[in-house]
Tab-separated table of C-alpha atoms in Angstrom:
chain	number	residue	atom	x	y	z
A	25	UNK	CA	183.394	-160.930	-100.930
A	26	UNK	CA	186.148	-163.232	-100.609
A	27	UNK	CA	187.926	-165.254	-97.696
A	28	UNK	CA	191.372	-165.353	-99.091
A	29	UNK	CA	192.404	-167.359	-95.888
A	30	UNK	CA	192.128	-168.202	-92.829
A	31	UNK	CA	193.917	-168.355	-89.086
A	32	UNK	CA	192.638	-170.375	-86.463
A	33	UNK	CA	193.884	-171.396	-82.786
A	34	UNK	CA	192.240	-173.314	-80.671
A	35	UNK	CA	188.296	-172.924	-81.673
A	36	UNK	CA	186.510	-175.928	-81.022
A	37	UNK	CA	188.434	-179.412	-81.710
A	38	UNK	CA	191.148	-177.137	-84.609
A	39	UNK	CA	194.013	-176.398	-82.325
A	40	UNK	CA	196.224	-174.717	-85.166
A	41	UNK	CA	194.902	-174.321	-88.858
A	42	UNK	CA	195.756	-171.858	-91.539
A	43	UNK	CA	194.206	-172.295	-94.543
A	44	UNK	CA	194.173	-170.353	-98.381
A	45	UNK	CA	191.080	-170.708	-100.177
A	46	UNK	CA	190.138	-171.104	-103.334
A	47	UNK	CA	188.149	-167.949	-104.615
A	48	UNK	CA	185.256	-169.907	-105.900
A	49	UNK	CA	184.589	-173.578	-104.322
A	50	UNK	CA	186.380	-174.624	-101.165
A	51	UNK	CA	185.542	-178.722	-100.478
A	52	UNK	CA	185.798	-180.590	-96.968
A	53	UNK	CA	185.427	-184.139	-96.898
A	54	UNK	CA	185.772	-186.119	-93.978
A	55	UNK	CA	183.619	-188.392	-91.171
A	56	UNK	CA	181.124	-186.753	-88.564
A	57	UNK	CA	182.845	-185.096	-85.911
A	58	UNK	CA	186.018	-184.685	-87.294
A	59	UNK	CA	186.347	-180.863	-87.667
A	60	UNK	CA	184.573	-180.235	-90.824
A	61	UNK	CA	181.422	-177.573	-89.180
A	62	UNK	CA	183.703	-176.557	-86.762
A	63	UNK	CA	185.614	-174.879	-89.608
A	64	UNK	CA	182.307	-173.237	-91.220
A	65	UNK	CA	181.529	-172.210	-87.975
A	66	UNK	CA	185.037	-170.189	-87.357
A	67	UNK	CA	183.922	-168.151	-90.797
A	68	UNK	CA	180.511	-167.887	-89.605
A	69	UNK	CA	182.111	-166.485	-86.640
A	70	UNK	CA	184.164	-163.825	-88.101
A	71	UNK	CA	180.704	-163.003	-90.024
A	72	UNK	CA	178.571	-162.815	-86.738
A	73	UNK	CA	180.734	-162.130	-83.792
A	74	UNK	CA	179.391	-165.792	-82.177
A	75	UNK	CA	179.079	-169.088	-83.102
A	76	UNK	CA	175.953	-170.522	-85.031
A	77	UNK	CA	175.697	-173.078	-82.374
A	78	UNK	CA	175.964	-171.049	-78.907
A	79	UNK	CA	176.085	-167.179	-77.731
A	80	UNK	CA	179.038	-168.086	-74.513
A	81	UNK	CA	182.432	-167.691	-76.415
A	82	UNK	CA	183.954	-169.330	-73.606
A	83	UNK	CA	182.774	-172.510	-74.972
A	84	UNK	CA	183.906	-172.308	-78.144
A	85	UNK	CA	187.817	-172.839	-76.899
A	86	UNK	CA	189.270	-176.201	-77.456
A	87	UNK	CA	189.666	-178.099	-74.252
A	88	UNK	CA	192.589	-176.947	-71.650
A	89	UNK	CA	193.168	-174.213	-73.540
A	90	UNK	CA	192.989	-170.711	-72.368
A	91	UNK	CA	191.802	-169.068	-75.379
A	92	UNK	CA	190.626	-168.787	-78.909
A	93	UNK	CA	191.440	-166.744	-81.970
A	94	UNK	CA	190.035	-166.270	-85.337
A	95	UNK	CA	191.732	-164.132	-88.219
A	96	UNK	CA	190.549	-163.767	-91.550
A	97	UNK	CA	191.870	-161.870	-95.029
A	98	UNK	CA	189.035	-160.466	-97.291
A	99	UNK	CA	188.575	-159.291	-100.850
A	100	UNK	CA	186.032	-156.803	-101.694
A	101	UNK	CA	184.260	-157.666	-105.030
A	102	UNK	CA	186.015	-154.935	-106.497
A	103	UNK	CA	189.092	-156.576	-106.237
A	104	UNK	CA	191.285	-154.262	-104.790
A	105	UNK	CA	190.236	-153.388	-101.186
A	106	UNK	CA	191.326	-155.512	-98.714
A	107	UNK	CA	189.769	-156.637	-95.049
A	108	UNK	CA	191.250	-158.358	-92.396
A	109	UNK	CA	189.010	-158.972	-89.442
A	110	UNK	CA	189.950	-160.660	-86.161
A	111	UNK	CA	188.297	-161.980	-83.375
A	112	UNK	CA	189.934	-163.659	-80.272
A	113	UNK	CA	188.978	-163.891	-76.597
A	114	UNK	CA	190.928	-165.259	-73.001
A	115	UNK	CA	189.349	-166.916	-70.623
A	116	UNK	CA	187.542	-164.664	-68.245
A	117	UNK	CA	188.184	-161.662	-70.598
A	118	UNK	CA	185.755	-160.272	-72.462
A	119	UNK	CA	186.137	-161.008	-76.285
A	120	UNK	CA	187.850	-159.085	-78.796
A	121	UNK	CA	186.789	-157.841	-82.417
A	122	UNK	CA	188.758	-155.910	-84.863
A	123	UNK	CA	188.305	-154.840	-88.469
A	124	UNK	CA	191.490	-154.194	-90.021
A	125	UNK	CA	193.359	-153.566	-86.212
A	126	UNK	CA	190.507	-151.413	-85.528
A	127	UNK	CA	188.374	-152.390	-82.381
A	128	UNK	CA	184.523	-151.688	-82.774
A	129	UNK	CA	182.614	-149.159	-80.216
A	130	UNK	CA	179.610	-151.688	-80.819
A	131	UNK	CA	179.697	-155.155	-82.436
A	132	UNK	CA	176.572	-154.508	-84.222
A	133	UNK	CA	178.935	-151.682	-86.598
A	134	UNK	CA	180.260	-155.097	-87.760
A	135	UNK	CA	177.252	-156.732	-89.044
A	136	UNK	CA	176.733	-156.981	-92.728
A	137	UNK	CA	180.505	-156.072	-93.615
A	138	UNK	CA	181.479	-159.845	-94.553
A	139	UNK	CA	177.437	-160.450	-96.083
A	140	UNK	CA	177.589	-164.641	-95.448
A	141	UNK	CA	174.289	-167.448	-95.600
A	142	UNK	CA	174.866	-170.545	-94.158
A	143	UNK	CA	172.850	-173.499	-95.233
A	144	UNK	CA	172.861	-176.642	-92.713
A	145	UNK	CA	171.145	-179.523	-91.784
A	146	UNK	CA	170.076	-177.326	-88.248
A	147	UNK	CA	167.560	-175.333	-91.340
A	148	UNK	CA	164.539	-177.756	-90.328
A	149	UNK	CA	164.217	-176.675	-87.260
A	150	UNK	CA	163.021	-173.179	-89.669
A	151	UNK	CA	159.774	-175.649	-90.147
A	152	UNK	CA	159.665	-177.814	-86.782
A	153	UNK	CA	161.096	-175.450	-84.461
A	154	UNK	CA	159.257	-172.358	-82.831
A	155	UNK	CA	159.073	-169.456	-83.959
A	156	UNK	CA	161.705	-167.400	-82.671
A	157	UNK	CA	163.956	-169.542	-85.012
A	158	UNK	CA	162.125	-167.949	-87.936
A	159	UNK	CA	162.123	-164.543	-86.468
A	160	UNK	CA	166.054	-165.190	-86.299
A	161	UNK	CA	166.007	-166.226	-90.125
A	162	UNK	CA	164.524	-162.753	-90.290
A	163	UNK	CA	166.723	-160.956	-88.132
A	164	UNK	CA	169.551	-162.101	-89.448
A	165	UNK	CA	169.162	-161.178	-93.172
A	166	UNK	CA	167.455	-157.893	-92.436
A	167	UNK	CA	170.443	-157.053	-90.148
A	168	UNK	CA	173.141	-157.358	-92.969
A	169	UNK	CA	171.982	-154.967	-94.958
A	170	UNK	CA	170.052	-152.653	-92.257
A	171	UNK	CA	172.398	-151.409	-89.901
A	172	UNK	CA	169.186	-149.256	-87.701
A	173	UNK	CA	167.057	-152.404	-87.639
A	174	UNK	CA	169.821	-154.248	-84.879
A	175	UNK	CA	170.048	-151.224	-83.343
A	176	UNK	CA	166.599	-150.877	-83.227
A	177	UNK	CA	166.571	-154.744	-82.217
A	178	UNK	CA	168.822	-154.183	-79.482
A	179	UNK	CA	166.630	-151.664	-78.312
A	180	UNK	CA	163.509	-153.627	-78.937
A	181	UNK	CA	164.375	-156.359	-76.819
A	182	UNK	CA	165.823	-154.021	-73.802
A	183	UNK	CA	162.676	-152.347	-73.486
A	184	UNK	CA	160.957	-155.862	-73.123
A	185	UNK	CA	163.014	-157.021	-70.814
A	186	UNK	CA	162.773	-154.093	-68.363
A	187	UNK	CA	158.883	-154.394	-68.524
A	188	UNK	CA	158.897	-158.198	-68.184
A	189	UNK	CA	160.944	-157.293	-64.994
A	190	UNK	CA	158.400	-154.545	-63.537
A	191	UNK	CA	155.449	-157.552	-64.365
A	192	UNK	CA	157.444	-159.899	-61.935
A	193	UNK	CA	157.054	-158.009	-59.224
A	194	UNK	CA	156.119	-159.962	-56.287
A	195	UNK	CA	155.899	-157.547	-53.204
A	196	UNK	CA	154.567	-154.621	-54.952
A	197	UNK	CA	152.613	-153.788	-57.978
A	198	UNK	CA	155.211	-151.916	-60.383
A	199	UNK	CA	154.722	-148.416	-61.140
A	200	UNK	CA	152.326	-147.428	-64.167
A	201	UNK	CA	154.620	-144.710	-65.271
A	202	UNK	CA	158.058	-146.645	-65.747
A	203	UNK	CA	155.782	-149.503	-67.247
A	204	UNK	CA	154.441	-146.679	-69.712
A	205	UNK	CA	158.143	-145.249	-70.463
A	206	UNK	CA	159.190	-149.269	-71.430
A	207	UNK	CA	156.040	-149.642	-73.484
A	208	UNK	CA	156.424	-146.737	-75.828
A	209	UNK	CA	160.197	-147.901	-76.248
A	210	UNK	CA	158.522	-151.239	-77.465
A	211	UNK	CA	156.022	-149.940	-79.929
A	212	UNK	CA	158.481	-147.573	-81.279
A	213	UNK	CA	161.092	-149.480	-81.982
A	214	UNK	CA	158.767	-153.131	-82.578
A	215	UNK	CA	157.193	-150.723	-85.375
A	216	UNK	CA	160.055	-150.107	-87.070
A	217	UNK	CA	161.023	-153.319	-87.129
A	218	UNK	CA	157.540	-154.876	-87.925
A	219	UNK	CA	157.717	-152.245	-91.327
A	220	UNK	CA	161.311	-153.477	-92.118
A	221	UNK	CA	160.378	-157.601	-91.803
A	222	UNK	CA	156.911	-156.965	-93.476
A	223	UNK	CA	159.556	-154.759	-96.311
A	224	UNK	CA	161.260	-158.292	-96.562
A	225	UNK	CA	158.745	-160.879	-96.557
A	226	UNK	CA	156.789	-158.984	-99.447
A	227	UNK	CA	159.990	-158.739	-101.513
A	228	UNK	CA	161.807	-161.805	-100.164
A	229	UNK	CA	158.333	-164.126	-101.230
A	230	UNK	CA	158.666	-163.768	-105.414
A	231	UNK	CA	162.431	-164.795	-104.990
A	232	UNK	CA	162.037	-167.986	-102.624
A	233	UNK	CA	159.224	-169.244	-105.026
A	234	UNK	CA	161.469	-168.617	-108.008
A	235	UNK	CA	164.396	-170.617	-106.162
A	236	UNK	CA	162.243	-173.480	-105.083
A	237	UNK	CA	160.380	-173.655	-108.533
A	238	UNK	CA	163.810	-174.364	-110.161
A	239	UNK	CA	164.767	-177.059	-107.041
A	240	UNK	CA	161.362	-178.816	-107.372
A	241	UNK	CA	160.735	-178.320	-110.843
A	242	UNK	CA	157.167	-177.179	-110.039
A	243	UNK	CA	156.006	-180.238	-108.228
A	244	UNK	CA	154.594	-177.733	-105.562
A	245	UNK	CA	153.617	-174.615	-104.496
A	246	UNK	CA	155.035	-172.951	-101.564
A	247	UNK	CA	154.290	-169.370	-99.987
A	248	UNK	CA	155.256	-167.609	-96.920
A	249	UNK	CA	153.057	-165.433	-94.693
A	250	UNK	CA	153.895	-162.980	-92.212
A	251	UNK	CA	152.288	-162.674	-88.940
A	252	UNK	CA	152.503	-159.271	-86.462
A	253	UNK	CA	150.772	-157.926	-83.430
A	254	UNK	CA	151.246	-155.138	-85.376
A	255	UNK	CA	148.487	-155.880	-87.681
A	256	UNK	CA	145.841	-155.640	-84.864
A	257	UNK	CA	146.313	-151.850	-85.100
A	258	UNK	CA	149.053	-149.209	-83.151
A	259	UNK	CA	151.389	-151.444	-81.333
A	260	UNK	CA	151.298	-149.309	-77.877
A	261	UNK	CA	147.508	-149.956	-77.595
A	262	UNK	CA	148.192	-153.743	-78.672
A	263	UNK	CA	150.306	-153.899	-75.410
A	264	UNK	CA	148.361	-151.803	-73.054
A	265	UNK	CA	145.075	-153.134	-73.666
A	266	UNK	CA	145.930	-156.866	-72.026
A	267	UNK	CA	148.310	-155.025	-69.427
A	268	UNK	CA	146.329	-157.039	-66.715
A	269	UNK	CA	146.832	-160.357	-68.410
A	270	UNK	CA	150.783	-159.644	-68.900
A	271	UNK	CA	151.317	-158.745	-64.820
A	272	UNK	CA	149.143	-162.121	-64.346
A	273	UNK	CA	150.895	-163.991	-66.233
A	274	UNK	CA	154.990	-162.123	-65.633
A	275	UNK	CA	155.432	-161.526	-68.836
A	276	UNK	CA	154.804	-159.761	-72.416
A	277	UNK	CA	152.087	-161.511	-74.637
A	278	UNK	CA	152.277	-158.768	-77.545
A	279	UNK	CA	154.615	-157.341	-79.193
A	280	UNK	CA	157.405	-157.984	-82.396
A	281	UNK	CA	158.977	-160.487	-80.102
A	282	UNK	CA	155.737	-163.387	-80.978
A	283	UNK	CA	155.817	-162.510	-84.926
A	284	UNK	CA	155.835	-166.075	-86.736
A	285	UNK	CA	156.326	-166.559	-90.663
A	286	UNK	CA	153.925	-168.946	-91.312
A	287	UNK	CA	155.103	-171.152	-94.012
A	288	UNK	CA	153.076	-173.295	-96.587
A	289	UNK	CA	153.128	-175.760	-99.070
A	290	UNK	CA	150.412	-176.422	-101.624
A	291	UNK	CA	147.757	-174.677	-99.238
A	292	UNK	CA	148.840	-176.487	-96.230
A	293	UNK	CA	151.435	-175.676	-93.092
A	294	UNK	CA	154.737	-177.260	-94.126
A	295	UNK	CA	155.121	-178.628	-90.565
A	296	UNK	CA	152.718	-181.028	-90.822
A	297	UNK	CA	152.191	-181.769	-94.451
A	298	UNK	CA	155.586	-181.629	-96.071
A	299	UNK	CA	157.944	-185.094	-96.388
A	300	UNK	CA	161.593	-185.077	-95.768
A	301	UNK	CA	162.859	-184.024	-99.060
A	302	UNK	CA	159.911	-181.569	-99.397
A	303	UNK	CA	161.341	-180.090	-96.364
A	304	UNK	CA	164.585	-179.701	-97.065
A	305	UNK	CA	164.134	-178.656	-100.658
A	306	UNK	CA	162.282	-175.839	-98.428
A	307	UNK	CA	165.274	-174.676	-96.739
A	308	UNK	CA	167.790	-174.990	-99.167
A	309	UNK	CA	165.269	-172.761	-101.150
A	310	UNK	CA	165.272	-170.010	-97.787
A	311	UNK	CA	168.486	-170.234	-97.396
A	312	UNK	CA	169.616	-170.221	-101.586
A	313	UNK	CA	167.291	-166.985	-101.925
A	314	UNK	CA	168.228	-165.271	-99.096
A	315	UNK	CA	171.597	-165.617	-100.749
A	316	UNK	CA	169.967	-163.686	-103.995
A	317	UNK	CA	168.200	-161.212	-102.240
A	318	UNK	CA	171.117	-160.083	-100.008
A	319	UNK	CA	173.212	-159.488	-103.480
A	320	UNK	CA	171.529	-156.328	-104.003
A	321	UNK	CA	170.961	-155.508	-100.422
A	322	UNK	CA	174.411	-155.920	-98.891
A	323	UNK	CA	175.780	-152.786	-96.986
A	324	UNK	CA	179.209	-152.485	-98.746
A	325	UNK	CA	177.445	-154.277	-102.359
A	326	UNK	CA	179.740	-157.435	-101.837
A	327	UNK	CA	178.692	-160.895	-102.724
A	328	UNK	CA	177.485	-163.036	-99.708
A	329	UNK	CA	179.878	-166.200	-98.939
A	330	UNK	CA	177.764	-169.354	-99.036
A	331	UNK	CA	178.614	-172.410	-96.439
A	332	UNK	CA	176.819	-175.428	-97.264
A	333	UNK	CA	177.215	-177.901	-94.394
A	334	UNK	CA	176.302	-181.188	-95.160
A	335	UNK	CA	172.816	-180.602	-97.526
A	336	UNK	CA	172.400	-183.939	-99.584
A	337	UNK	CA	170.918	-186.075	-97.162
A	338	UNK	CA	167.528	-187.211	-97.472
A	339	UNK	CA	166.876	-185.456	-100.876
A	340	UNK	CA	166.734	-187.072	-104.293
A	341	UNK	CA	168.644	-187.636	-107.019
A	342	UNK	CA	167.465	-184.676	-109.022
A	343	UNK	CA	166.758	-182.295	-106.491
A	344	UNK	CA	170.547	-182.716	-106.027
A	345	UNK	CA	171.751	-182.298	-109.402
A	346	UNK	CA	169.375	-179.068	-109.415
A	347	UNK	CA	171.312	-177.532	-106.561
A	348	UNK	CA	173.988	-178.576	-108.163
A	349	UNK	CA	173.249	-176.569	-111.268
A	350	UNK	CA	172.231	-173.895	-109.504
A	351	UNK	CA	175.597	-173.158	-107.033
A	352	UNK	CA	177.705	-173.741	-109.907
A	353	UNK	CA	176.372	-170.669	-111.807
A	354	UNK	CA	178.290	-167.526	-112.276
A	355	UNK	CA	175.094	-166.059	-109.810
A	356	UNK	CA	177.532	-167.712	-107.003
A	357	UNK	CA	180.544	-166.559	-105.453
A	358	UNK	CA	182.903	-167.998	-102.816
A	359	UNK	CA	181.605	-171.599	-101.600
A	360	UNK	CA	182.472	-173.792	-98.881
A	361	UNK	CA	181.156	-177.283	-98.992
A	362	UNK	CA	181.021	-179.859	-96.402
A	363	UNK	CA	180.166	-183.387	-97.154
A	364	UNK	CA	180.963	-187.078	-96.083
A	365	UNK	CA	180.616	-188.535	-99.600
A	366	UNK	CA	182.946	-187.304	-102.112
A	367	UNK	CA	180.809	-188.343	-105.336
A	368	UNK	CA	178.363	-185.072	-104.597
A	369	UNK	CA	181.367	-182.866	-104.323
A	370	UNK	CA	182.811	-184.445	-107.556
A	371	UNK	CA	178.939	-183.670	-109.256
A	372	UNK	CA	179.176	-179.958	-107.807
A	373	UNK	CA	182.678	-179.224	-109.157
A	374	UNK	CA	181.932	-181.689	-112.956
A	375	UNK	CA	179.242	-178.835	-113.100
A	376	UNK	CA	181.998	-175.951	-113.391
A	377	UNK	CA	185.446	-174.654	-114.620
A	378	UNK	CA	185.551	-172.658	-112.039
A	379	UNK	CA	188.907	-173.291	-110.031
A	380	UNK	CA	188.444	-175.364	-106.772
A	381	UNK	CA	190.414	-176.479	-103.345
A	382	UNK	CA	189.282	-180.081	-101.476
A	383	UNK	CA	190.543	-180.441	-98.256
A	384	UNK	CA	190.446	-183.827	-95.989
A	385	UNK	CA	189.385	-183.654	-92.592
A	386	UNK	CA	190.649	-185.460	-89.666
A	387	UNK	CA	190.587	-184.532	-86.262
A	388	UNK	CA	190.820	-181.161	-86.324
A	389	UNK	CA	193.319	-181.068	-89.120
A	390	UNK	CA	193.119	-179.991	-92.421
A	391	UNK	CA	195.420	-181.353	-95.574
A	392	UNK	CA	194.985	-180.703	-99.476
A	393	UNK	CA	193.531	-183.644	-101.140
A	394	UNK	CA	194.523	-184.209	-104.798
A	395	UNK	CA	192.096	-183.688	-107.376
């Protein structure tokens, strides 16, 4: 897929932009806080239907202002078909998404159309964070290529809510049957999604080692394991058996919603045993072979856009120039970089012929930098 430009009004700190892209690297240089993410962010947008940062829209619109929009023009991979996909919202209206002037019944039909990995300096919190951010690193992959699993998701997480509800109760103990009705919603739909993750993970593994092998140049070995509820046996009886425990405690111990992805380096947990640039060669390595994986797996078989916000810091010379090699390969489609120094973006684009755009960033603004 390509982003053959871009509209913007009033997102974040860009009051007006419009912007044509190159079709393979796309460059941003400029200070912190001057725009540069905010930009990323408006294609992540059009990708997602939110922002990478926050789920309230109404925060995304640039300060007294009374709105936002967001309008991008596509290019499948086979070169002729053609997408434009908009996204706008008012103030105290709900937001709007359309693919090609059509709205969407359900924002999750949307998912997976414009395939896109985004690789930012936010990734460590993959390792140091908990682990609903690496059941989102799931989710979010899975969901771009399986348009049942958000559904199923969606319905997941309903069902959980409902019983956490019922286990709040205060002034009367909740009734066994709707609790039973919200449980076997769970286990059917946390099943499916437990086989589709455990699908991924197994798959996923032999392509994140490859990608980190070539990064590191074999100074380690990293692995990833998958952890489930589900692997204690049929998920309904997983949740029943502690039912006691959950109403004591007001909420749902087990179920797909505490799955972790345990993730190791030379034998040891990552978290507490990898450096700095260990950790972010890490990452990079997620985030670079989730990239591969999703080029067979995308719904409409289009090449993923990679956004790589910022990535350099805090690795070393030649873990750079390895990235480097590796984005500049014909494996790689559309790229948009970020960075404050422009020597790395000169090393990316000395690594290719490919044609490229650098833009400087200012406040919000956007101008073509010579070459």
């Amino acid at each position: 897929m390509i982003l053959l430009n871009i509209s913007i009004l009033n997102y974040k700190n860009i009051s007006e932009a419009k912007l044509d892209f190159s079709k393979k690297f796309n460059c941003f240089i400029g200070n912190n806080g001057e725009g540069k993410t905010n930009l990323l962010d408006a294609i992540y947008y059009l990708s997602f239907c939110h922002s990478m940062f926050s789920n309230i829209d109404s925060l995304l619109m640039k300060h007294n202002t009374d709105f936002f929009m967001i309008q991008g023009e596509y290019l499948h991979d086979d070169g002729e078909t053609e997408e434009v996909i908009y996204a706008g919202m008012k103030r105290g209206v709900k937001k709007m998404f359309k693919r090609n002037n059509k709205n969407y019944k359900r924002l999750s039909e949307h998912i997976g159309i414009v395939p896109l990995i985004i690789v930012s300096p936010d990734d460590a919190s993959l390792i140091s964070g908990g682990s609903e951010e690496r059941r989102r690193l799931l989710d979010i992959v899975i969901s771009q290529y399986d348009n049942n699993y958000i559904n199923s998701l969606n319905r997941y997480n309903k069902a959980l809510q409902q019983r956490n509800a019922l286990l709040k109760m205060e002034d009367a103990e909740p009734d066994p049957t709707l609790l039973s009705l919200w449980e076997e919603e769970m286990a059917r739909e946390g099943e499916y999604i437990y086989e589709q993750r455990n699908k991924f993970v197994e798959a996923f593994t032999p392509v994140f080692n490859r990608v980190y092998q070539s990064i590191s140049d074999g100074k380690e070995k990293v692995t990833l394991s998958y952890t489930s509820h589900c692997q204690r046996g049929p998920l309904l009886e997983v949740i029943q058996r502690d039912r006691h425990k959950d109403r004591a405690v007001g909420h749902s111990l087990h179920g797909i919603h505490r799955d972790d992805l345990e993730m190791l380096i030379d034998g040891y947990p990552m978290k507490r045993e990898g450096s700095q640039g260990q950790t972010k060669t890490y990452v990079i390595s997620l985030k670079l072979a989730q990239f591969d994986f999703l080029c067979n797996k995308s719904a409409e078989g289009n090449t993923p856009l990679l956004l790589l916000d910022d990535i350099f810091d805090k690795l070393d010379a030649h873990r750079v120039q390895r990235i480097v090699q590796l984005v500049s390969s014909n494996s790689y489609g559309q790229i948009f970089i970020t960075d404050t120094n422009r020597d790395h973006l000169d090393q990316i684009l000395s690594h290719s012929n490919a044609e490229y755009k650098i833009f400087h960033v200012e406040q919000g603004e956007f101008t073509v930098h010579s070459a």
